mmCIF file of C-alpha atoms in Angstrom:
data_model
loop_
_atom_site.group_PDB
_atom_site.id
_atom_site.type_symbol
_atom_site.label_atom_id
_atom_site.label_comp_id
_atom_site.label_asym_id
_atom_site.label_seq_id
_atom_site.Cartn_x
_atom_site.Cartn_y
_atom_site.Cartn_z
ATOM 1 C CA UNK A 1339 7.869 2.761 -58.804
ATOM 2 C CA UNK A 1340 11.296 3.826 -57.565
ATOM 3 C CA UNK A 1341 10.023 7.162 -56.088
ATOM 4 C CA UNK A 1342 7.140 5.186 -54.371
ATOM 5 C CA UNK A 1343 10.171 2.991 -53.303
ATOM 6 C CA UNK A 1344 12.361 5.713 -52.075
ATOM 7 C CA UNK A 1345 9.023 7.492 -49.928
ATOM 8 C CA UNK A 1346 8.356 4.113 -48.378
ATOM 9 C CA UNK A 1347 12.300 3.645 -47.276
ATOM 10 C CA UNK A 1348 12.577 7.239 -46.303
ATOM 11 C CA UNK A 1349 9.361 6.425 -44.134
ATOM 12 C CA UNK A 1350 10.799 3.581 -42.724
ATOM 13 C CA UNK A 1351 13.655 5.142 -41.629
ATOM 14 C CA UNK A 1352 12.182 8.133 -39.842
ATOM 15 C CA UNK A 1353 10.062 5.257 -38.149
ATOM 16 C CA UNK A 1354 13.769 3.832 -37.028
ATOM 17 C CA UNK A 1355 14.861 7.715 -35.694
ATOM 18 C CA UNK A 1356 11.456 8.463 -33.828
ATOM 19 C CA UNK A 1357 12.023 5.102 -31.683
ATOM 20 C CA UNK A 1358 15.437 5.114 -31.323
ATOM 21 C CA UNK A 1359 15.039 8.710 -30.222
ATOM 22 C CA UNK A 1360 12.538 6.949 -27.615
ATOM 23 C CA UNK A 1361 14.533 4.685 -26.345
ATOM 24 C CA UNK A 1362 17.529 6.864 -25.986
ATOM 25 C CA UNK A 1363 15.919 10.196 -23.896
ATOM 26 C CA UNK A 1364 13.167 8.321 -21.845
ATOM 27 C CA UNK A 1365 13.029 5.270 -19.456
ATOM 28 C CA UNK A 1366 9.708 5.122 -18.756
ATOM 29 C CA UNK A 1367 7.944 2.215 -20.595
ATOM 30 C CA UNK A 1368 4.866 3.286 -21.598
ATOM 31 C CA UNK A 1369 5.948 6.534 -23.304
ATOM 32 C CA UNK A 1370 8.616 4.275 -25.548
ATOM 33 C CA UNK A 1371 6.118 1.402 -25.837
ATOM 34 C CA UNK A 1372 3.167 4.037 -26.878
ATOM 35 C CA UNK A 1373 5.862 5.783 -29.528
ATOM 36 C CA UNK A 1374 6.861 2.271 -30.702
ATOM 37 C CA UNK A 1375 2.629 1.198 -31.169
ATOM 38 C CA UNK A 1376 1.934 4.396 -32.810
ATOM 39 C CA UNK A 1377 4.433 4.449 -35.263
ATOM 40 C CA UNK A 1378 3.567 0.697 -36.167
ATOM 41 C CA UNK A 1379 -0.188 1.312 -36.430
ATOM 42 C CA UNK A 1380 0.228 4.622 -38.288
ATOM 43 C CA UNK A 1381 2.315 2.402 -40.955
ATOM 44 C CA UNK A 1382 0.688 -0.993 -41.551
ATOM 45 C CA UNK A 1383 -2.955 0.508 -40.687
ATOM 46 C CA UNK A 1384 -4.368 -2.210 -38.879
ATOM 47 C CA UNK A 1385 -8.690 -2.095 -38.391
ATOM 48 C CA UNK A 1386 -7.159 -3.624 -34.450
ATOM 49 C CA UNK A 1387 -3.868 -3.931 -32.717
ATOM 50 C CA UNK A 1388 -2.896 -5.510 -29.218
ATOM 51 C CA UNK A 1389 0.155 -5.611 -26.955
ATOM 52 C CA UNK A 1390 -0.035 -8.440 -25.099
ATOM 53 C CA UNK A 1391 2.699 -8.816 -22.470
ATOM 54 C CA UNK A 1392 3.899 -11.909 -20.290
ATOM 55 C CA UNK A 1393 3.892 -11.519 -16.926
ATOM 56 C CA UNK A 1394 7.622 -11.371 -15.091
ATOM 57 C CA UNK A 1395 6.166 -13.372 -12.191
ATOM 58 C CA UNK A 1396 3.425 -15.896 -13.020
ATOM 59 C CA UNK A 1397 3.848 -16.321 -16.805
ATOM 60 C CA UNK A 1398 0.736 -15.492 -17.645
ATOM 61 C CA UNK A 1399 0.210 -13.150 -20.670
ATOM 62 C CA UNK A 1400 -2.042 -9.790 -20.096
ATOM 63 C CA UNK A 1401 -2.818 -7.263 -22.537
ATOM 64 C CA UNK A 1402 -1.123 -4.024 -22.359
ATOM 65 C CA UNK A 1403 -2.413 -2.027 -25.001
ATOM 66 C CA UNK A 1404 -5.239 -3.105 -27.258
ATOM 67 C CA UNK A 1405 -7.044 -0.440 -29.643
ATOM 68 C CA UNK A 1406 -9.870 -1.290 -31.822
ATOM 69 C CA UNK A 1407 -13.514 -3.216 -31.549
ATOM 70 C CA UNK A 1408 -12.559 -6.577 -30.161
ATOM 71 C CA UNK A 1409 -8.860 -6.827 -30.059
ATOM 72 C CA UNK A 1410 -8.725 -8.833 -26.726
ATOM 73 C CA UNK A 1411 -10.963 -11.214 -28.842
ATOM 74 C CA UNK A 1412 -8.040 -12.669 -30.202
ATOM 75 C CA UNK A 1413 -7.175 -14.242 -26.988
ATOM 76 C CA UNK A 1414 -10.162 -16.946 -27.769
ATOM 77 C CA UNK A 1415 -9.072 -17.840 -31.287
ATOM 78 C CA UNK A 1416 -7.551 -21.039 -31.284
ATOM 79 C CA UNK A 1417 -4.890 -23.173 -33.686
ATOM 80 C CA UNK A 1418 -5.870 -26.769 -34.953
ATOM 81 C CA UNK A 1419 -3.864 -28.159 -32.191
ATOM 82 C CA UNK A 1420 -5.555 -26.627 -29.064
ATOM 83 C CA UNK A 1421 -2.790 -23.646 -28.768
ATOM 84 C CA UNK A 1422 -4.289 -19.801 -28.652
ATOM 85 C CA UNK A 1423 -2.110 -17.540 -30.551
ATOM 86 C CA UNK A 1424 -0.539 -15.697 -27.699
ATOM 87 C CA UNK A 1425 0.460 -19.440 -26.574
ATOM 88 C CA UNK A 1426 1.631 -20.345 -29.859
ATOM 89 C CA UNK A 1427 3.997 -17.372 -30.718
ATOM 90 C CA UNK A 1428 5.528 -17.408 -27.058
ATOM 91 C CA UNK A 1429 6.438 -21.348 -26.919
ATOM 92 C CA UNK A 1430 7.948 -21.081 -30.627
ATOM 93 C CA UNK A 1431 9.359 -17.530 -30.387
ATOM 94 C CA UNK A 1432 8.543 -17.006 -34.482
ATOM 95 C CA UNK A 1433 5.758 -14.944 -36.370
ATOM 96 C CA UNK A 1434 2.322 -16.110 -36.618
ATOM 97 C CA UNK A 1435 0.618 -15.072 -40.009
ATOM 98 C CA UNK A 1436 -2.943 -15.827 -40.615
ATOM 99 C CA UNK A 1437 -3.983 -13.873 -44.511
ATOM 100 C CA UNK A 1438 -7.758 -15.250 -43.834
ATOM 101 C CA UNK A 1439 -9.180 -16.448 -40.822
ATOM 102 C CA UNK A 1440 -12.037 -18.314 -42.379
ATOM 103 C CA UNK A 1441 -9.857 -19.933 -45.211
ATOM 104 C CA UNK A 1442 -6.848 -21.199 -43.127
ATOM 105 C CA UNK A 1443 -7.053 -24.851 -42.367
ATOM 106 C CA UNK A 1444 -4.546 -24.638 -39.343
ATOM 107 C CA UNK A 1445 -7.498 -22.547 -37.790
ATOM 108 C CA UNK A 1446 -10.078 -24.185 -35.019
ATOM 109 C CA UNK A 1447 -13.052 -23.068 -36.942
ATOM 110 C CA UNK A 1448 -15.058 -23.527 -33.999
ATOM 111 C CA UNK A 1449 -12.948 -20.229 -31.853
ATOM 112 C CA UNK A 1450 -13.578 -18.196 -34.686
ATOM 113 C CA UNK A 1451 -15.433 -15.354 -33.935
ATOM 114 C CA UNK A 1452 -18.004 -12.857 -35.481
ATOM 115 C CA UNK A 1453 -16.316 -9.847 -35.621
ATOM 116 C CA UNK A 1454 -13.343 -11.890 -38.028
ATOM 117 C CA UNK A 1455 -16.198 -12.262 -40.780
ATOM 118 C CA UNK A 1456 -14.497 -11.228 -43.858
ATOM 119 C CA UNK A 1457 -11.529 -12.859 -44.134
ATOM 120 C CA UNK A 1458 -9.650 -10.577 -41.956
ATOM 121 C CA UNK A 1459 -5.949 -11.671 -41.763
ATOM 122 C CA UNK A 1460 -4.099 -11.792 -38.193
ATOM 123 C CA UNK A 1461 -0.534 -11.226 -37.726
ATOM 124 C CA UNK A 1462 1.200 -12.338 -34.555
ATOM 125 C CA UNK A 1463 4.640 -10.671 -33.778
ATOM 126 C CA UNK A 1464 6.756 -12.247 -31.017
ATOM 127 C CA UNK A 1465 8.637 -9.454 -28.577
ATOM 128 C CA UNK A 1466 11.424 -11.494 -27.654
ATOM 129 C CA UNK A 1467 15.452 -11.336 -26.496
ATOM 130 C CA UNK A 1468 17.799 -13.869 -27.323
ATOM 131 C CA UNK A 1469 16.515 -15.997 -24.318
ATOM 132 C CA UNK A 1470 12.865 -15.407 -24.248
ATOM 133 C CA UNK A 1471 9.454 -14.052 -25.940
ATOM 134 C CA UNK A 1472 8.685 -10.898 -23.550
ATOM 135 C CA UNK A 1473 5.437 -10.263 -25.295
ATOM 136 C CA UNK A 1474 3.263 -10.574 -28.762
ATOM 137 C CA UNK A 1475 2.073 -7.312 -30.901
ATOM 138 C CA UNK A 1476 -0.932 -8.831 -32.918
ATOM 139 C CA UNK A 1477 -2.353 -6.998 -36.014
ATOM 140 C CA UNK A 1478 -5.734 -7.406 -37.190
ATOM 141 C CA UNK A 1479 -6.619 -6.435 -40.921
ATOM 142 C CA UNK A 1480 -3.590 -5.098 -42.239
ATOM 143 C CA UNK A 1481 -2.635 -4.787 -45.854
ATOM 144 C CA UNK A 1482 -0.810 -8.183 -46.760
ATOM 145 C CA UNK A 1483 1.251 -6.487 -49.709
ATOM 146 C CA UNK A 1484 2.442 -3.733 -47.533
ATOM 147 C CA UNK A 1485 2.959 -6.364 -44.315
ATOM 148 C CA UNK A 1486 5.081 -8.647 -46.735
ATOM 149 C CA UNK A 1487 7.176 -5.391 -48.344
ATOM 150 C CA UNK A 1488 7.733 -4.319 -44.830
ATOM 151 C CA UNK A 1489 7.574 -7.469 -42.309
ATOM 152 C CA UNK A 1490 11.643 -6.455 -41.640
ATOM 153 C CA UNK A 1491 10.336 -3.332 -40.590
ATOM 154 C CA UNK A 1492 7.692 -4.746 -37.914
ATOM 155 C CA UNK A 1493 9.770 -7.587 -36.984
ATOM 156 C CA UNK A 1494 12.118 -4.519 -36.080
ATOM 157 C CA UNK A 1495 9.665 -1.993 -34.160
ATOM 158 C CA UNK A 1496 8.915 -5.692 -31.916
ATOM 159 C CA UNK A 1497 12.875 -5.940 -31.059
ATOM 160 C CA UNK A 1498 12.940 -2.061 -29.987
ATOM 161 C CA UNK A 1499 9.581 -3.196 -27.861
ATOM 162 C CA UNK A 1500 12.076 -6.022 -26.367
ATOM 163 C CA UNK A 1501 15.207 -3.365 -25.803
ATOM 164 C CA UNK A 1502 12.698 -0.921 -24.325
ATOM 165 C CA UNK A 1503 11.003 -3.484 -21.567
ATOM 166 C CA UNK A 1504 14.189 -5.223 -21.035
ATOM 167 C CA UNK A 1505 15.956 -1.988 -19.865
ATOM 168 C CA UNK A 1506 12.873 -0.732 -17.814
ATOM 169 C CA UNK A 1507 12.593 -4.480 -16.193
ATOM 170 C CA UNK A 1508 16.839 -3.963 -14.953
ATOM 171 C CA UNK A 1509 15.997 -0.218 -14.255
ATOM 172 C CA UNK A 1510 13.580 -1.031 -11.935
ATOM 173 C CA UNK A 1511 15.803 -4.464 -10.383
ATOM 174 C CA UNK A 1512 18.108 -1.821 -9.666
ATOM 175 C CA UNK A 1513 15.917 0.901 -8.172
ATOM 176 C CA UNK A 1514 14.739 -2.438 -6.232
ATOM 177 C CA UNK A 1515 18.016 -3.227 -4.821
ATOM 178 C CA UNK A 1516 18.535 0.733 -3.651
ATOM 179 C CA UNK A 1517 15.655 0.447 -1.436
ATOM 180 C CA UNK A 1518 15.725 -3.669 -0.328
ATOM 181 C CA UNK A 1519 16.869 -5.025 2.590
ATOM 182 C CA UNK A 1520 19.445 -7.627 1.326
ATOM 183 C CA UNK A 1521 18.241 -10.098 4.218
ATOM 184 C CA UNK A 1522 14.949 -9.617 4.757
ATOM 185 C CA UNK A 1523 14.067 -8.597 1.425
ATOM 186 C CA UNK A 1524 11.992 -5.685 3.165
ATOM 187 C CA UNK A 1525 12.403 -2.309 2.560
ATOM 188 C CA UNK A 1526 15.593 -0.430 4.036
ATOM 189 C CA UNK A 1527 15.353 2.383 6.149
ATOM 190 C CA UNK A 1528 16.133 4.923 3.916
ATOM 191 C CA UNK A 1529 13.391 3.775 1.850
ATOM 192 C CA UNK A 1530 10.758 4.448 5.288
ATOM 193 C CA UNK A 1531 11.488 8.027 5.409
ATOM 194 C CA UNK A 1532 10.642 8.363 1.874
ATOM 195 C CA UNK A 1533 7.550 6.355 2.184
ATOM 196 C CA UNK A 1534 6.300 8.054 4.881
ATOM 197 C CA UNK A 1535 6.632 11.567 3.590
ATOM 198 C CA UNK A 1536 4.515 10.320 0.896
ATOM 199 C CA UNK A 1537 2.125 9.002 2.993
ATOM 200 C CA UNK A 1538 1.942 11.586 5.229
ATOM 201 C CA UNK A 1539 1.352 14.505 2.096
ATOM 202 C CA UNK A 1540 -1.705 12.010 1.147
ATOM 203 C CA UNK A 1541 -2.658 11.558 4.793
ATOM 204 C CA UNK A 1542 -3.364 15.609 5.220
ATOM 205 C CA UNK A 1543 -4.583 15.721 1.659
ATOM 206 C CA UNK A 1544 -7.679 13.937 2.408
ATOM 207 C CA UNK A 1545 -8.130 13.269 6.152
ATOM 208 C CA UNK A 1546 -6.462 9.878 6.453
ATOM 209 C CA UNK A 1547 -4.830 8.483 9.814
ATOM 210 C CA UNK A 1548 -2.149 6.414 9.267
ATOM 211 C CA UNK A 1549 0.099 4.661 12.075
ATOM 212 C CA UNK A 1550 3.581 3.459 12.585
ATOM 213 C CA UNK A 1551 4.766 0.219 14.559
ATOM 214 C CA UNK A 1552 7.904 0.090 15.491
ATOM 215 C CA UNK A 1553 9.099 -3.822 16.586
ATOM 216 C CA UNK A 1554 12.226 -5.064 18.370
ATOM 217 C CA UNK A 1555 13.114 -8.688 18.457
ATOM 218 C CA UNK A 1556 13.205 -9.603 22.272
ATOM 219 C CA UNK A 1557 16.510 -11.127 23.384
ATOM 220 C CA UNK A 1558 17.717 -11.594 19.280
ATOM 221 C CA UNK A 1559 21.159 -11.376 20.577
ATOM 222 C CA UNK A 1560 20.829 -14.654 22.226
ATOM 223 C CA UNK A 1561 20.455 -16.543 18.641
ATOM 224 C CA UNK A 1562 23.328 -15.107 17.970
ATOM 225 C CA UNK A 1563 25.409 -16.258 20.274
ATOM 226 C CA UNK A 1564 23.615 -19.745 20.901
ATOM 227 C CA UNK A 1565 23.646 -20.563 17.429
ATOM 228 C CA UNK A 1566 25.602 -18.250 15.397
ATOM 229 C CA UNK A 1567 24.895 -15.566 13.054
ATOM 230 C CA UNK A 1568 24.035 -17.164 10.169
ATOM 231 C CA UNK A 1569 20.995 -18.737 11.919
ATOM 232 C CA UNK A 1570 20.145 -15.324 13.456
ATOM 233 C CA UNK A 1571 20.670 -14.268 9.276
ATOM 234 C CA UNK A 1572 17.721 -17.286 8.574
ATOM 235 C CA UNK A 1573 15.726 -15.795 11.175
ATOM 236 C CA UNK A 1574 15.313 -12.555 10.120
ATOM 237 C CA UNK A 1575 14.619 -13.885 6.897
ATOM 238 C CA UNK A 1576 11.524 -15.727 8.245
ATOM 239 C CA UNK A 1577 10.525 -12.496 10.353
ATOM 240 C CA UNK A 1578 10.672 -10.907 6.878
ATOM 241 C CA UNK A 1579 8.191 -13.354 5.323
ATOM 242 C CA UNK A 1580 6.231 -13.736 8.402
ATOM 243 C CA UNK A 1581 5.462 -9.328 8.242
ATOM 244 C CA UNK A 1582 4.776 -9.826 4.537
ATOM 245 C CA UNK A 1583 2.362 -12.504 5.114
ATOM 246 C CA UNK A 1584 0.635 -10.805 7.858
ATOM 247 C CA UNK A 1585 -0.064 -7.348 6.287
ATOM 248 C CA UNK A 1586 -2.296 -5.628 3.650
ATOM 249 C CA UNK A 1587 -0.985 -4.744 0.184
ATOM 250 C CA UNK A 1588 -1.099 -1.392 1.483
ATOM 251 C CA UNK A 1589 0.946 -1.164 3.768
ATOM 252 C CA UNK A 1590 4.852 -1.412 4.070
ATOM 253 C CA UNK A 1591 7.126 -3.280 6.360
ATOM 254 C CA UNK A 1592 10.433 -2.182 6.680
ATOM 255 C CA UNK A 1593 14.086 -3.231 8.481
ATOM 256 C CA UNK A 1594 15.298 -0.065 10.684
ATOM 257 C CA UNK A 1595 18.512 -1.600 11.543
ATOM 258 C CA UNK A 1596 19.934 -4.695 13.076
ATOM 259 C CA UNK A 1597 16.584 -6.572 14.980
ATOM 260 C CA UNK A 1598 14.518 -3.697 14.284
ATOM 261 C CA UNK A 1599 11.703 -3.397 12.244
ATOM 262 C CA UNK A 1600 8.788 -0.435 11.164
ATOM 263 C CA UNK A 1601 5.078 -1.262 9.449
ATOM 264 C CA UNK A 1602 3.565 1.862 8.116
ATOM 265 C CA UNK A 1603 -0.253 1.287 8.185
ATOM 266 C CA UNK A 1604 -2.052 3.949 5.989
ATOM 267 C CA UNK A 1605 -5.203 4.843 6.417
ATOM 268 C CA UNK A 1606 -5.544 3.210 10.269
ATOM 269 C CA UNK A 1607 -6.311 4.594 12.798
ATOM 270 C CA UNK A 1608 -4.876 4.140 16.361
ATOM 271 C CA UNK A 1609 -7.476 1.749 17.072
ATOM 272 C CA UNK A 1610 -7.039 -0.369 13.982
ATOM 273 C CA UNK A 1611 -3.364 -0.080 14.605
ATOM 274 C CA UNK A 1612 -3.647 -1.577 18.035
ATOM 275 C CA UNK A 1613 -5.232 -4.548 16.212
ATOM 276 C CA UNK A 1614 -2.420 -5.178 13.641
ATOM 277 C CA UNK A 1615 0.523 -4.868 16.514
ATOM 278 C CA UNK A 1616 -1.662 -7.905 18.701
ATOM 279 C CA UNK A 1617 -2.407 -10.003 15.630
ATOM 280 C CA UNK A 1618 1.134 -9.504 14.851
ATOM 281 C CA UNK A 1619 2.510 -10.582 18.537
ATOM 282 C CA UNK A 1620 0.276 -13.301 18.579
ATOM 283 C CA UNK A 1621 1.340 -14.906 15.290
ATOM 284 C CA UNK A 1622 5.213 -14.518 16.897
ATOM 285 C CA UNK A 1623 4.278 -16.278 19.379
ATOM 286 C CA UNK A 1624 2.586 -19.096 17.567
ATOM 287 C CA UNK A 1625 4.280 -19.589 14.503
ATOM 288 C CA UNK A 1626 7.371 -22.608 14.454
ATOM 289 C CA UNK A 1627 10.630 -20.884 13.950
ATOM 290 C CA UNK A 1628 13.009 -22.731 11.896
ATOM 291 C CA UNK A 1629 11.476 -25.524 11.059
ATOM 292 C CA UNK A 1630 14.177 -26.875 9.776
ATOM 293 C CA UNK A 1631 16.370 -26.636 12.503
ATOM 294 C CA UNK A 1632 17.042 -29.420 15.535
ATOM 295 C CA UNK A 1633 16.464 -26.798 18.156
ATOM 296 C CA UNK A 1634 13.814 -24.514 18.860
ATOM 297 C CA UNK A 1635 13.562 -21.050 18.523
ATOM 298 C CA UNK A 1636 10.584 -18.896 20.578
ATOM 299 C CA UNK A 1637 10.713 -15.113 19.388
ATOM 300 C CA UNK A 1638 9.016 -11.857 20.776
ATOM 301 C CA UNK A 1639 8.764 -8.605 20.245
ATOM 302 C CA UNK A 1640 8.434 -5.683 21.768
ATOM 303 C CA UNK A 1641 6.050 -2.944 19.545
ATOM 304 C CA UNK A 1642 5.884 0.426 19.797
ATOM 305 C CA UNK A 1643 2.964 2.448 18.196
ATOM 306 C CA UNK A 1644 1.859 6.249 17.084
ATOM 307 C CA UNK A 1645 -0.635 7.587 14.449
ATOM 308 C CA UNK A 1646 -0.834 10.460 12.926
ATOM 309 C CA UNK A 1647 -2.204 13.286 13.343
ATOM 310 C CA UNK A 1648 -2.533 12.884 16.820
ATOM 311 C CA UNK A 1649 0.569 11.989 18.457
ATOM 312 C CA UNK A 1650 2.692 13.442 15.598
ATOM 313 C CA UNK A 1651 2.528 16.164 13.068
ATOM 314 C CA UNK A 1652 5.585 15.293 10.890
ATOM 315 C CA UNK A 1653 7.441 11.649 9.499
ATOM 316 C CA UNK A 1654 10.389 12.669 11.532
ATOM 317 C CA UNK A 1655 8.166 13.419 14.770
ATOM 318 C CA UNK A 1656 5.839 9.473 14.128
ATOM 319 C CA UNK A 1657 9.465 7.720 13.869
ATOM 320 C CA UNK A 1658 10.446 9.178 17.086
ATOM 321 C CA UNK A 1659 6.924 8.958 19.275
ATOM 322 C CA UNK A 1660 7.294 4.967 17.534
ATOM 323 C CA UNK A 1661 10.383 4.705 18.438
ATOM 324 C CA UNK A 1662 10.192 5.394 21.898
ATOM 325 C CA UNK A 1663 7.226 3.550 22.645
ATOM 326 C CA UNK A 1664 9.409 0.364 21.573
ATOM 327 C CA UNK A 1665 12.058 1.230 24.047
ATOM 328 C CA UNK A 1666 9.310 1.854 26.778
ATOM 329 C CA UNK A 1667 7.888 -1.663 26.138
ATOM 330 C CA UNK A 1668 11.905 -3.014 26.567
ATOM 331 C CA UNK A 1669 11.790 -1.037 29.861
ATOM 332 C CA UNK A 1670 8.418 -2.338 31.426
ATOM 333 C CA UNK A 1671 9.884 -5.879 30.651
ATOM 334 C CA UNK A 1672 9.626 -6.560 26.673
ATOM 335 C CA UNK A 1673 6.940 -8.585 24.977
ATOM 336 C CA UNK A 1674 4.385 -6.194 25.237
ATOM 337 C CA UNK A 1675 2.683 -2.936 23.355
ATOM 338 C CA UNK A 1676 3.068 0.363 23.785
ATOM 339 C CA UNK A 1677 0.768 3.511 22.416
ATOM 340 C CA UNK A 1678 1.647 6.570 22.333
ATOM 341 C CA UNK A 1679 -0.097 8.922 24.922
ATOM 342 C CA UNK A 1680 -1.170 5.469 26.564
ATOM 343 C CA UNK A 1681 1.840 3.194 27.761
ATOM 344 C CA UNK A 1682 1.556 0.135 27.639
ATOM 345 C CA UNK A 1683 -1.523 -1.696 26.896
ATOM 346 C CA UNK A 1684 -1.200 -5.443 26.906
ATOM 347 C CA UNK A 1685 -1.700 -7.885 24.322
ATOM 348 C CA UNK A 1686 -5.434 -8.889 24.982
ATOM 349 C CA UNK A 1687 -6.478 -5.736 25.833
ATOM 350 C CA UNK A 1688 -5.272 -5.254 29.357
ATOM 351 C CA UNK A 1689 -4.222 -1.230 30.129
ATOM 352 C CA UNK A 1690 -0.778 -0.461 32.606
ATOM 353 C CA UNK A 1691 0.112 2.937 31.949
ATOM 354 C CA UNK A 1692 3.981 3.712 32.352
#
């Protein structure tokens, strides 16, 4: 009994090294999340195990990782009083054990499902910080006697889980903050160049188009000076939102500097891009500008196109050809668009070349 002891503590603590070695030499998620799983399902032996993880934004738990015939099953199995077991273990924070599904009375009988015929048991392991449950790791059919000779152990492997996504959540809030405009919460310009180098290696690898809009506030400076700069601060704000709002989840908006802004459109072609630049010049001029000010704002821009691969051939070479068809549009009078190769081509379709 004592060597058996000794094996299983031994065990146990190489468990402890192999994550801790995780968390200390990686910071990507998965890999440490995958170590911490394996190691767990290697020891307790469950027939099915799930990560299920709560969403940062909405709230809303989603499973991760599930291995094993049925394990997002669990997500219809319900208490006695109406809760799920996800809900359950995240609003009380605490361990959820269930030795036989078909025997417990605190069990719906009626969410019970087929593939729990047996008298499996279910064990329900909240990932949580000090503040909050970040997740659940549910077992399915494990050994009772070896959970209840080892539940330190699990409730352990479930606070590396919370270490491990806690760091990669304020990795990435800092990685966020490197590339964020602090007042439009768009991206910076730094951040364009490396977007578009990106883009532009996908672009060549498979025959995509992809074009740039550049866009200059017309006459931002007189907010400024009319009304200060903290309302010209709001307003670029809203122009923030209003780009965000008005674009795919492809594609990227981006401050350049001061009133300036750039939307990289992948896969569009000059045509398509023409479209985007009026829909976005005629939502400027129809959309109330702080609302909740007194006075009334009008704003327009002046936009400034090229697409690749036929006005430019590199990221540095689109900026530019962008860039310049912005200031041409400032030139011919502002509130206007301007292609490369074209001039300037009106905002319902109307052709002046420069």
């Amino acid at each position: 009994m004592a060597t058996a002891d000794n094996d299983r503590q031994l065990y146990e603590l190489k468990i402890f090294h192999d994550v801790a070695k995780a968390l200390t030499s990686s910071l990507d998620l998965d890999t440490i999340l995958q170590t911490i799983m394996e190691k767990m399902a290697a020891y307790f032996e469950p027939a099915t195990w799930s990560l299920v993880m709560i969403d940062e934004a909405s709230h809303e738990p989603y499973y991760a990782a599930s291995v094993g015939r049925g394990a997002e099953g669990l997500a219809t199995l319900r208490l006695a009083d109406g809760f799920h077991l996800t809900d359950w273990v995240v609003a009380n924070g605490k361990t959820l054990v269930i030795e036989n599904v078909n025997n417990d009375p605190n069990l719906d009988p009626d969410s019970r499902k087929e593939w729990m015929e047996g008298g499996c048991s279910v064990v329900c392991v909240p990932v949580r910080t000090a503040e909050k449950v970040l997740g659940v790791i549910q077992l399915v059919n494990i050994d009772m006697e070896v959970y209840r000779a080892s539940e330190m152990l699990l409730q352990t492997l479930a606070d590396y889980a919370a270490i491990a996504i806690e760091n990669a959540r304020a990795v990435r809030r800092i990685q966020e903050l490197s590339i964020t405009d602090d007042c439009t919460g768009l991206y910076n310009a730094r951040h364009l160049f490396t977007v578009i180098a990106d883009e532009f290696h996908r672009s060549a690898r498979f025959g995509y188009e992809l074009t740039l809009l550049f866009l200059d506030l017309d006459h931002f400076k007189r907010v400024n000076d009319e009304h200060g700069h903290l309302i010209g601060s709001k307003l670029l704000a809203e122009v923030g939102v209003c780009l965000r709002e008005n674009l795919r989840l492809v594609d990227a908006a981006f401050r350049y500097g001061g009133d300036e802004f750039a939307i990289l459109l992948p896969q569009t072609s000059r045509e398509a891009g023409l479209r985007v630049a009026r829909r976005i010049a005629g939502v400027f001029r129809q959309r109330r500008w702080l609302p909740d000010e007194e006075f009334r704002v009008d704003l327009r821009a002046s936009i400034g196109m090229a697409t690749y691969p036929s006005d430019a051939a590199t990221p540095q070479s689109i900026v530019q050809r962008a860039d310049e068809m912005m200031y041409a549009v400032k030139q011919a009078g502002r509130d206007n668009i301007a292609i490369c190769g074209m001039g300037v081509v009106g905002l319902d379709g109307d052709h002046s070349p420069l």
